Tab-separated table of C-alpha atoms and ligand atoms in Angstrom:
chain	number	residue	atom	x	y	z
A	14	MET	CA	-50.433	-137.326	-36.172
A	15	THR	CA	-53.659	-137.273	-38.157
A	16	THR	CA	-53.485	-135.200	-41.300
A	17	LEU	CA	-56.649	-133.814	-42.777
A	18	ARG	CA	-57.153	-133.875	-46.488
A	19	LEU	CA	-57.767	-130.445	-48.044
A	20	LYS	CA	-59.525	-129.458	-51.218
A	21	GLN	CA	-58.002	-127.291	-53.886
A	22	GLY	CA	-60.044	-125.449	-56.488
A	23	PRO	CA	-59.086	-123.778	-59.753
A	24	ALA	CA	-56.594	-120.907	-59.679
A	25	ALA	CA	-58.968	-118.443	-61.314
A	26	THR	CA	-62.646	-117.487	-61.456
A	27	ARG	CA	-64.814	-115.241	-63.545
A	28	VAL	CA	-68.305	-113.822	-63.754
A	29	LEU	CA	-70.187	-116.099	-66.143
A	30	GLY	CA	-73.333	-113.998	-66.438
A	31	VAL	CA	-75.336	-111.213	-64.788
A	32	GLY	CA	-79.010	-110.380	-64.406
A	33	SER	CA	-81.238	-107.983	-62.537
A	34	TYR	CA	-84.796	-107.186	-61.612
A	35	GLN	CA	-86.654	-103.978	-60.829
A	36	PRO	CA	-90.257	-103.610	-59.665
A	37	GLU	CA	-92.750	-102.221	-62.191
A	38	ARG	CA	-93.716	-99.124	-60.260
A	39	ARG	CA	-91.761	-96.017	-61.293
A	40	VAL	CA	-91.772	-93.182	-58.755
A	41	THR	CA	-90.863	-89.722	-60.003
A	42	ASN	CA	-89.454	-86.857	-57.962
A	43	ASP	CA	-92.662	-84.911	-58.590
A	44	GLU	CA	-94.668	-87.759	-57.038
A	45	LEU	CA	-92.505	-87.576	-53.902
A	46	SER	CA	-92.790	-83.788	-53.763
A	47	LYS	CA	-96.549	-84.239	-53.221
A	48	ILE	CA	-96.006	-86.050	-49.912
A	49	MET	CA	-92.903	-84.291	-48.549
A	50	GLU	CA	-91.177	-80.942	-48.811
A	51	THR	CA	-88.848	-81.495	-51.717
A	52	THR	CA	-88.546	-80.644	-55.398
A	53	ASP	CA	-87.569	-82.422	-58.598
A	54	GLN	CA	-84.793	-79.850	-59.052
A	55	TRP	CA	-83.317	-80.375	-55.563
A	56	ILE	CA	-83.193	-84.141	-55.986
A	57	ARG	CA	-81.660	-83.952	-59.484
A	58	ASP	CA	-79.056	-81.391	-58.387
A	59	ARG	CA	-78.083	-82.889	-55.027
A	60	VAL	CA	-78.435	-86.633	-55.703
A	61	GLY	CA	-78.852	-87.110	-59.468
A	62	ILE	CA	-82.006	-89.229	-59.261
A	63	ILE	CA	-84.728	-88.686	-61.880
A	64	GLU	CA	-86.925	-91.631	-60.873
A	65	ARG	CA	-86.707	-94.856	-58.879
A	66	ARG	CA	-88.647	-98.121	-58.541
A	67	PHE	CA	-90.720	-99.114	-55.498
A	68	ALA	CA	-91.937	-102.662	-54.908
A	69	GLU	CA	-95.585	-103.290	-54.083
A	70	LYS	CA	-96.486	-104.325	-50.513
A	71	ASP	CA	-96.715	-108.011	-51.428
A	72	GLU	CA	-93.565	-108.110	-53.553
A	73	LEU	CA	-90.789	-109.312	-51.264
A	74	LEU	CA	-86.999	-109.101	-51.290
A	75	VAL	CA	-86.918	-112.855	-51.900
A	76	ASP	CA	-89.217	-112.518	-54.951
A	77	MET	CA	-86.937	-109.899	-56.502
A	78	ALA	CA	-83.832	-111.980	-55.747
A	79	VAL	CA	-85.348	-115.070	-57.409
A	80	THR	CA	-86.068	-113.213	-60.660
A	81	ALA	CA	-82.618	-111.578	-60.742
A	82	GLY	CA	-81.029	-114.978	-60.053
A	83	HIS	CA	-82.989	-116.635	-62.883
A	84	ASN	CA	-81.956	-113.855	-65.247
A	85	ALA	CA	-78.274	-114.214	-64.341
A	86	LEU	CA	-78.390	-117.992	-64.870
A	87	ALA	CA	-80.035	-117.523	-68.266
A	88	ASP	CA	-77.412	-114.957	-69.220
A	89	ALA	CA	-74.622	-117.327	-68.149
A	90	GLY	CA	-76.202	-120.333	-69.860
A	91	VAL	CA	-75.854	-122.183	-66.546
A	92	GLU	CA	-78.515	-124.556	-65.180
A	93	ALA	CA	-79.630	-124.193	-61.558
A	94	SER	CA	-78.472	-127.791	-61.051
A	95	GLU	CA	-74.866	-126.719	-61.761
A	96	VAL	CA	-74.887	-124.214	-58.880
A	97	ASP	CA	-74.029	-125.401	-55.379
A	98	THR	CA	-73.876	-122.168	-53.375
A	99	VAL	CA	-76.167	-119.145	-53.141
A	100	ILE	CA	-75.150	-115.931	-51.386
A	101	VAL	CA	-77.660	-113.121	-50.933
A	102	PRO	CA	-76.006	-109.889	-49.790
A	103	ASN	CA	-78.711	-107.682	-48.272
A	104	CYS	CA	-79.544	-105.552	-45.250
A	105	THR	CA	-83.332	-105.358	-45.532
A	106	MET	CA	-84.756	-108.827	-44.837
A	107	PRO	CA	-87.813	-108.295	-42.597
A	108	SER	CA	-86.213	-110.325	-39.786
A	109	PRO	CA	-82.815	-111.995	-39.240
A	110	ILE	CA	-84.287	-115.489	-39.582
A	111	PRO	CA	-85.058	-117.116	-41.884
A	112	ASN	CA	-82.374	-115.842	-44.209
A	113	ALA	CA	-83.179	-115.052	-47.829
A	114	ALA	CA	-80.594	-117.318	-49.455
A	115	ALA	CA	-82.067	-120.739	-48.603
A	116	GLN	CA	-85.526	-119.718	-49.899
A	117	VAL	CA	-84.070	-118.125	-52.999
A	118	ALA	CA	-81.978	-121.236	-53.735
A	119	ASP	CA	-85.003	-123.493	-53.294
A	120	ARG	CA	-87.230	-121.389	-55.545
A	121	ILE	CA	-84.564	-121.146	-58.237
A	122	GLY	CA	-84.089	-124.903	-58.131
A	123	VAL	CA	-80.609	-125.083	-56.603
A	124	LYS	CA	-80.954	-128.278	-54.574
A	125	ALA	CA	-79.453	-128.444	-51.063
A	126	ALA	CA	-77.374	-125.370	-51.761
A	127	GLY	CA	-74.893	-123.889	-49.361
A	128	ALA	CA	-76.929	-120.759	-48.725
A	129	PHE	CA	-76.300	-117.693	-46.624
A	130	ASP	CA	-77.056	-113.988	-46.456
A	131	LEU	CA	-74.211	-111.547	-46.142
A	132	ASN	CA	-74.645	-108.121	-44.584
A	133	ALA	CA	-72.116	-105.497	-45.527
A	134	ALA	CA	-74.915	-103.052	-46.415
A	135	CYS	CA	-74.251	-101.209	-49.684
A	136	ALA	CA	-70.819	-102.887	-49.988
A	137	GLY	CA	-72.535	-106.289	-49.835
A	138	PHE	CA	-72.292	-107.276	-53.489
A	139	CYS	CA	-68.519	-106.697	-53.688
A	140	TYR	CA	-68.061	-108.630	-50.423
A	141	GLY	CA	-70.238	-111.435	-51.824
A	142	LEU	CA	-68.325	-111.575	-55.093
A	143	GLY	CA	-65.015	-111.761	-53.221
A	144	VAL	CA	-66.283	-114.559	-50.988
A	145	ALA	CA	-67.753	-116.463	-53.963
A	146	SER	CA	-64.509	-116.280	-55.900
A	147	ASP	CA	-62.448	-117.474	-52.946
A	148	LEU	CA	-64.901	-120.303	-52.141
A	149	ILE	CA	-64.406	-121.608	-55.668
A	150	ARG	CA	-60.629	-121.153	-55.609
A	151	SER	CA	-60.402	-123.078	-52.343
A	152	GLY	CA	-62.481	-125.956	-53.716
A	153	SER	CA	-65.371	-125.344	-51.301
A	154	ALA	CA	-67.801	-124.409	-54.080
A	155	GLY	CA	-68.196	-125.145	-57.784
A	156	LYS	CA	-70.474	-122.424	-59.144
A	157	VAL	CA	-71.915	-119.667	-56.975
A	158	LEU	CA	-74.894	-117.393	-57.459
A	159	VAL	CA	-74.434	-113.997	-55.764
A	160	ILE	CA	-77.615	-111.907	-55.588
A	161	GLY	CA	-77.674	-108.435	-54.046
A	162	ALA	CA	-81.341	-107.772	-53.254
A	163	GLU	CA	-83.031	-105.036	-51.247
A	164	LYS	CA	-86.471	-103.804	-50.343
A	165	LEU	CA	-85.461	-100.486	-48.866
A	166	THR	CA	-88.987	-99.101	-48.936
A	167	ASP	CA	-89.704	-101.405	-45.963
A	168	VAL	CA	-87.107	-99.620	-43.843
A	169	VAL	CA	-87.443	-95.995	-44.933
A	170	ASP	CA	-89.909	-93.593	-43.374
A	171	PRO	CA	-91.977	-92.756	-46.474
A	172	VAL	CA	-92.171	-89.055	-45.584
A	173	ASP	CA	-88.571	-88.595	-44.400
A	174	ARG	CA	-87.224	-86.360	-47.149
A	175	ALA	CA	-83.617	-87.103	-46.209
A	176	ASN	CA	-83.953	-90.798	-47.086
A	177	ALA	CA	-87.211	-91.437	-48.940
A	178	ILE	CA	-85.959	-89.588	-52.021
A	179	ILE	CA	-82.785	-91.693	-52.209
A	180	PHE	CA	-83.535	-95.324	-51.512
A	181	ALA	CA	-85.337	-97.788	-53.787
A	182	ASP	CA	-85.961	-101.491	-54.405
A	183	GLY	CA	-84.460	-104.096	-56.732
A	184	ALA	CA	-81.998	-106.950	-57.186
A	185	GLY	CA	-78.858	-107.670	-59.200
A	186	ALA	CA	-77.090	-111.005	-59.579
A	187	ALA	CA	-73.940	-112.645	-60.914
A	188	VAL	CA	-73.061	-116.280	-61.585
A	189	VAL	CA	-69.456	-116.990	-60.605
A	190	GLY	CA	-67.506	-120.022	-61.774
A	191	PRO	CA	-64.054	-121.409	-62.530
A	192	SER	CA	-61.990	-119.924	-65.323
A	193	ASP	CA	-58.775	-120.559	-67.246
A	194	GLU	CA	-57.888	-116.860	-67.142
A	195	PRO	CA	-58.449	-114.622	-64.052
A	196	GLY	CA	-61.734	-112.728	-64.465
A	197	ILE	CA	-62.209	-111.530	-60.886
A	198	GLY	CA	-59.383	-109.670	-59.168
A	199	PRO	CA	-58.593	-109.907	-55.450
A	200	VAL	CA	-61.027	-108.020	-53.264
A	201	ALA	CA	-59.877	-104.885	-51.424
A	202	TRP	CA	-62.099	-104.563	-48.391
A	203	GLY	CA	-62.261	-102.992	-44.973
A	204	SER	CA	-64.398	-101.104	-42.502
A	205	ALA	CA	-64.583	-97.998	-40.339
A	206	GLY	CA	-66.575	-99.145	-37.317
A	207	ASP	CA	-65.805	-95.921	-35.487
A	208	LEU	CA	-68.305	-94.276	-37.864
A	209	VAL	CA	-71.077	-96.776	-37.030
A	210	ASP	CA	-73.442	-94.033	-35.880
A	211	THR	CA	-73.472	-92.296	-39.259
A	212	ILE	CA	-75.875	-94.852	-40.807
A	213	TYR	CA	-78.076	-97.171	-38.776
A	214	MET	CA	-81.435	-98.845	-38.389
A	215	ARG	CA	-82.333	-99.482	-34.753
A	216	GLU	CA	-84.724	-102.271	-33.710
A	217	HIS	CA	-85.759	-102.816	-37.298
A	218	ARG	CA	-87.257	-99.377	-37.606
A	219	PHE	CA	-86.293	-96.815	-40.200
A	220	ILE	CA	-82.909	-95.930	-41.666
A	221	TYR	CA	-81.156	-92.902	-40.272
A	222	GLN	CA	-78.062	-91.437	-41.866
A	223	GLU	CA	-75.889	-88.413	-41.267
A	224	GLY	CA	-75.867	-87.573	-44.935
A	225	GLN	CA	-73.119	-84.983	-44.922
A	226	SER	CA	-70.699	-87.095	-42.822
A	227	VAL	CA	-71.195	-90.121	-45.064
A	228	PHE	CA	-70.844	-87.934	-48.139
A	229	ARG	CA	-67.523	-86.536	-46.910
A	230	TRP	CA	-66.271	-90.035	-46.039
A	231	ALA	CA	-67.322	-91.495	-49.382
A	232	THR	CA	-65.793	-88.701	-51.443
A	233	THR	CA	-62.453	-88.914	-49.633
A	234	GLN	CA	-62.033	-92.544	-48.516
A	235	ILE	CA	-63.459	-94.630	-51.350
A	236	ALA	CA	-61.193	-93.688	-54.274
A	237	PRO	CA	-58.190	-95.119	-52.347
A	238	ILE	CA	-60.046	-98.459	-52.143
A	239	ALA	CA	-60.557	-98.378	-55.899
A	240	PHE	CA	-56.818	-97.748	-56.358
A	241	ARG	CA	-56.036	-100.623	-53.982
A	242	ALA	CA	-58.294	-102.996	-55.959
A	243	LEU	CA	-56.451	-102.011	-59.142
A	244	GLU	CA	-53.068	-102.521	-57.493
A	245	LEU	CA	-54.089	-105.962	-56.214
A	246	ALA	CA	-55.120	-106.935	-59.745
A	247	GLY	CA	-51.838	-105.605	-61.162
A	248	LEU	CA	-53.565	-102.913	-63.228
A	249	GLU	CA	-53.248	-99.146	-63.719
A	250	PRO	CA	-56.080	-96.594	-63.680
A	251	SER	CA	-55.637	-96.254	-67.467
A	252	ASP	CA	-56.635	-99.934	-67.854
A	253	VAL	CA	-60.165	-99.323	-66.544
A	254	ASP	CA	-62.878	-99.338	-69.220
A	255	VAL	CA	-65.847	-99.052	-66.851
A	256	LEU	CA	-66.150	-97.664	-63.318
A	257	ILE	CA	-69.120	-98.825	-61.242
A	258	PRO	CA	-69.172	-97.281	-57.771
A	259	HIS	CA	-72.122	-98.019	-55.503
A	260	GLN	CA	-74.943	-95.805	-56.746
A	261	ALA	CA	-75.441	-93.739	-53.573
A	262	ASN	CA	-75.339	-90.246	-55.031
A	263	LEU	CA	-74.280	-89.118	-58.514
A	264	ARG	CA	-72.048	-86.466	-56.946
A	265	ILE	CA	-70.148	-89.187	-55.048
A	266	VAL	CA	-69.850	-91.279	-58.226
A	267	GLU	CA	-68.443	-88.276	-60.101
A	268	ALA	CA	-66.031	-87.426	-57.278
A	269	ILE	CA	-64.592	-90.960	-57.349
A	270	ALA	CA	-64.276	-90.845	-61.160
A	271	LYS	CA	-62.511	-87.479	-60.939
A	272	LYS	CA	-59.945	-88.887	-58.493
A	273	LEU	CA	-59.291	-91.855	-60.770
A	274	ARG	CA	-58.837	-89.578	-63.795
A	275	ALA	CA	-56.467	-87.378	-61.813
A	276	LYS	CA	-54.284	-90.490	-61.446
A	277	GLY	CA	-54.403	-91.596	-65.070
A	278	ALA	CA	-57.853	-93.091	-65.747
A	279	ARG	CA	-58.953	-92.303	-69.293
A	280	GLU	CA	-61.406	-89.537	-70.173
A	281	ASP	CA	-63.380	-92.132	-72.142
A	282	MET	CA	-63.674	-94.435	-69.078
A	283	LEU	CA	-67.389	-95.180	-68.806
A	284	VAL	CA	-68.850	-94.221	-65.407
A	285	ALA	CA	-72.066	-95.868	-64.184
A	286	ASP	CA	-74.908	-93.418	-63.572
A	287	ASP	CA	-77.650	-96.003	-63.086
A	288	ILE	CA	-78.832	-94.117	-59.989
A	289	ARG	CA	-80.586	-91.658	-62.328
A	290	TYR	CA	-83.363	-94.129	-63.100
A	291	SER	CA	-82.911	-96.714	-60.322
A	292	GLY	CA	-82.200	-94.735	-57.136
A	293	ASN	CA	-79.956	-96.158	-54.418
A	294	THR	CA	-80.649	-99.884	-54.124
A	295	SER	CA	-77.833	-100.653	-51.659
A	296	SER	CA	-76.310	-104.105	-52.301
A	297	ALA	CA	-78.203	-104.406	-55.612
A	298	SER	CA	-76.901	-101.200	-57.168
A	299	ILE	CA	-73.596	-102.424	-58.644
A	300	PRO	CA	-74.754	-105.646	-60.381
A	301	MET	CA	-77.923	-103.869	-61.532
A	302	ALA	CA	-75.850	-101.070	-63.079
A	303	LEU	CA	-73.602	-103.601	-64.837
A	304	ASP	CA	-76.592	-105.501	-66.184
A	305	HIS	CA	-78.255	-102.322	-67.471
A	306	MET	CA	-75.045	-101.121	-69.124
A	307	ARG	CA	-74.507	-104.467	-70.859
A	308	LYS	CA	-78.095	-104.489	-72.096
A	309	ALA	CA	-77.710	-100.922	-73.370
A	310	GLY	CA	-74.612	-102.069	-75.270
A	311	THR	CA	-72.334	-99.507	-73.597
A	312	VAL	CA	-70.298	-102.234	-71.858
A	313	LYS	CA	-69.056	-105.207	-73.817
A	314	SER	CA	-67.568	-108.587	-73.117
A	315	GLY	CA	-63.916	-108.358	-72.090
A	316	ASP	CA	-64.154	-104.816	-70.703
A	317	VAL	CA	-62.194	-104.149	-67.510
A	318	VAL	CA	-64.769	-103.159	-64.885
A	319	LEU	CA	-63.750	-101.583	-61.576
A	320	MET	CA	-66.423	-101.969	-58.884
A	321	VAL	CA	-66.414	-100.340	-55.462
A	322	GLY	CA	-69.145	-100.556	-52.833
A	323	PHE	CA	-69.500	-98.599	-49.576
A	324	GLY	CA	-72.110	-97.999	-46.930
A	325	ALA	CA	-73.305	-98.706	-43.409
A	326	GLY	CA	-70.852	-100.249	-41.002
A	327	LEU	CA	-69.173	-98.330	-42.347
A	328	SER	CA	-68.010	-101.048	-44.761
A	329	TYR	CA	-66.350	-100.949	-48.156
A	330	ALA	CA	-65.065	-103.355	-50.791
A	331	GLY	CA	-63.939	-103.253	-54.395
A	332	GLN	CA	-62.466	-105.447	-57.105
A	333	VAL	CA	-61.738	-105.616	-60.811
A	334	VAL	CA	-63.962	-107.834	-62.937
A	335	ILE	CA	-63.685	-108.765	-66.601
A	336	CYS	CA	-67.129	-108.255	-68.117
A	337	PRO	CA	-68.719	-111.524	-69.299
B	411	UT7	O1	-75.821	-95.766	-49.649
B	411	UT7	C1	-75.230	-95.703	-48.393
B	411	UT7	C2	-74.235	-94.612	-48.307
B	411	UT7	N1	-74.927	-93.346	-48.284
B	411	UT7	C3	-74.430	-92.308	-48.906
B	411	UT7	O2	-73.401	-92.372	-49.511
B	411	UT7	C4	-75.191	-90.992	-48.777
B	411	UT7	C5	-74.233	-89.829	-48.656
B	411	UT7	N2	-74.918	-88.548	-48.475
B	411	UT7	C6	-75.604	-87.925	-49.461
B	411	UT7	O3	-75.714	-88.446	-50.565
B	411	UT7	C7	-76.158	-86.553	-49.193
B	411	UT7	O4	-75.623	-86.061	-47.994
B	411	UT7	C8	-77.704	-86.508	-49.117
B	411	UT7	C9	-78.291	-86.756	-50.498
B	411	UT7	C10	-78.211	-87.531	-48.134
B	411	UT7	C11	-78.172	-85.117	-48.675
B	411	UT7	O5	-77.659	-84.136	-49.574
B	411	UT7	P1	-76.845	-82.885	-49.014
B	411	UT7	O6	-76.438	-82.110	-50.183
B	411	UT7	O7	-75.748	-83.393	-48.107
B	411	UT7	O8	-77.944	-82.130	-48.221
B	411	UT7	P2	-77.917	-81.616	-46.697
B	411	UT7	O9	-78.319	-82.694	-45.778
B	411	UT7	O10	-76.633	-80.877	-46.456
B	411	UT7	O11	-79.050	-80.539	-46.732
B	411	UT7	C12	-78.908	-79.286	-47.463
B	411	UT7	C13	-80.207	-78.516	-47.362
B	411	UT7	C14	-80.755	-78.442	-45.951
B	411	UT7	O12	-81.437	-77.202	-45.832
B	411	UT7	P3	-80.748	-75.923	-45.126
B	411	UT7	O13	-80.446	-76.368	-43.723
B	411	UT7	O14	-79.510	-75.665	-45.929
B	411	UT7	O15	-81.786	-74.857	-45.239
B	411	UT7	C15	-81.750	-79.540	-45.877
B	411	UT7	O16	-82.749	-79.323	-44.923
B	411	UT7	O17	-81.210	-79.196	-48.126
B	411	UT7	C16	-82.320	-79.531	-47.272
B	411	UT7	N3	-82.834	-80.804	-47.714
B	411	UT7	C17	-83.729	-80.945	-48.687
B	411	UT7	N4	-84.348	-80.001	-49.455
B	411	UT7	C18	-85.209	-80.470	-50.381
B	411	UT7	C19	-82.506	-82.053	-47.255
B	411	UT7	N5	-83.185	-82.982	-47.934
B	411	UT7	C20	-83.954	-82.320	-48.824
B	411	UT7	C21	-84.855	-82.728	-49.811
B	411	UT7	N6	-85.450	-81.774	-50.567
B	411	UT7	N7	-85.161	-84.021	-50.037
């Protein structure tokens, strides 16, 4: 019988560096209230957003991903030539082909990269990180660039007050590589396809979501995923230094934090609130929040970071990461 040779990678991986990018244009709640029936107060109270960033017409998802990818490589001190795989989690490329990843890899200078997009909507970055880590551990990849990038303004009706006040544009990236000590815990992921009709975009038109149904689901079903990610990593809630849930709504973020604290997470656990100045950037929101918190000096190297993403599908994923 013929036996195939298999590859075996290192036992552990870690995030080597992170980076992000946001478009220049800041859009305040007051600006939105001039084109739709809403108020600054309603948005702050119900969603927690103070302002968000919108890309210009000619600034594409791929452009934002390239800059975030460059920034993550610089942060990691890794050359593009050391990377062999590029994953771009997103759900807003203008059409299914071509994908974003091959163009992004080429423009960053990653030659002949394994390159693919990954669509798990707002859970995309945590899915991508899990896949990257396992590709390295299996020996299929050496160093992987994972870039969550979204241009949600392309897929939101600009005067739909249910969605236009929430979604925004941007990109967040992480370089993943081998490690002596485990720096990325096992991914806890799953889906609830029976709830598919609660968030969708038909025939590449605009996003529709049943806000209240998704809100109820997120505030009840996502904390258990965070607990599962901790359990898989062999940690307790009290070990978490930083909680970064997908930045969908500050009230959802706070509800997840409350559930973790009820089960032993510390009062001084830092909770990401990047949505306040970035809006909901789907698969970019978690790495962007981490990058902003590191730059602000509130998160430091070695901190235990618990990430959990959730969104259309419905899909969810979470894992523990040691901050680079
Ligand atoms: O990222 C992917 C995953 N997505 C999520 O996790 C989103 C989850 N859902 C949410 O975050 C919230 O449901 C929304 C932010 C989308 C909506 O907030 P809400 O507190 O659930 O509002 P609602 O839809 O229950 O609407 C409450 C009221 C309604 O008025 P009446 O019927 O009570 O008179 C709405 O018409 O607020 C009204 N409303 C608004 N008022 C001012 C809805 N949108 C707006 C608005 N400005 N932009």
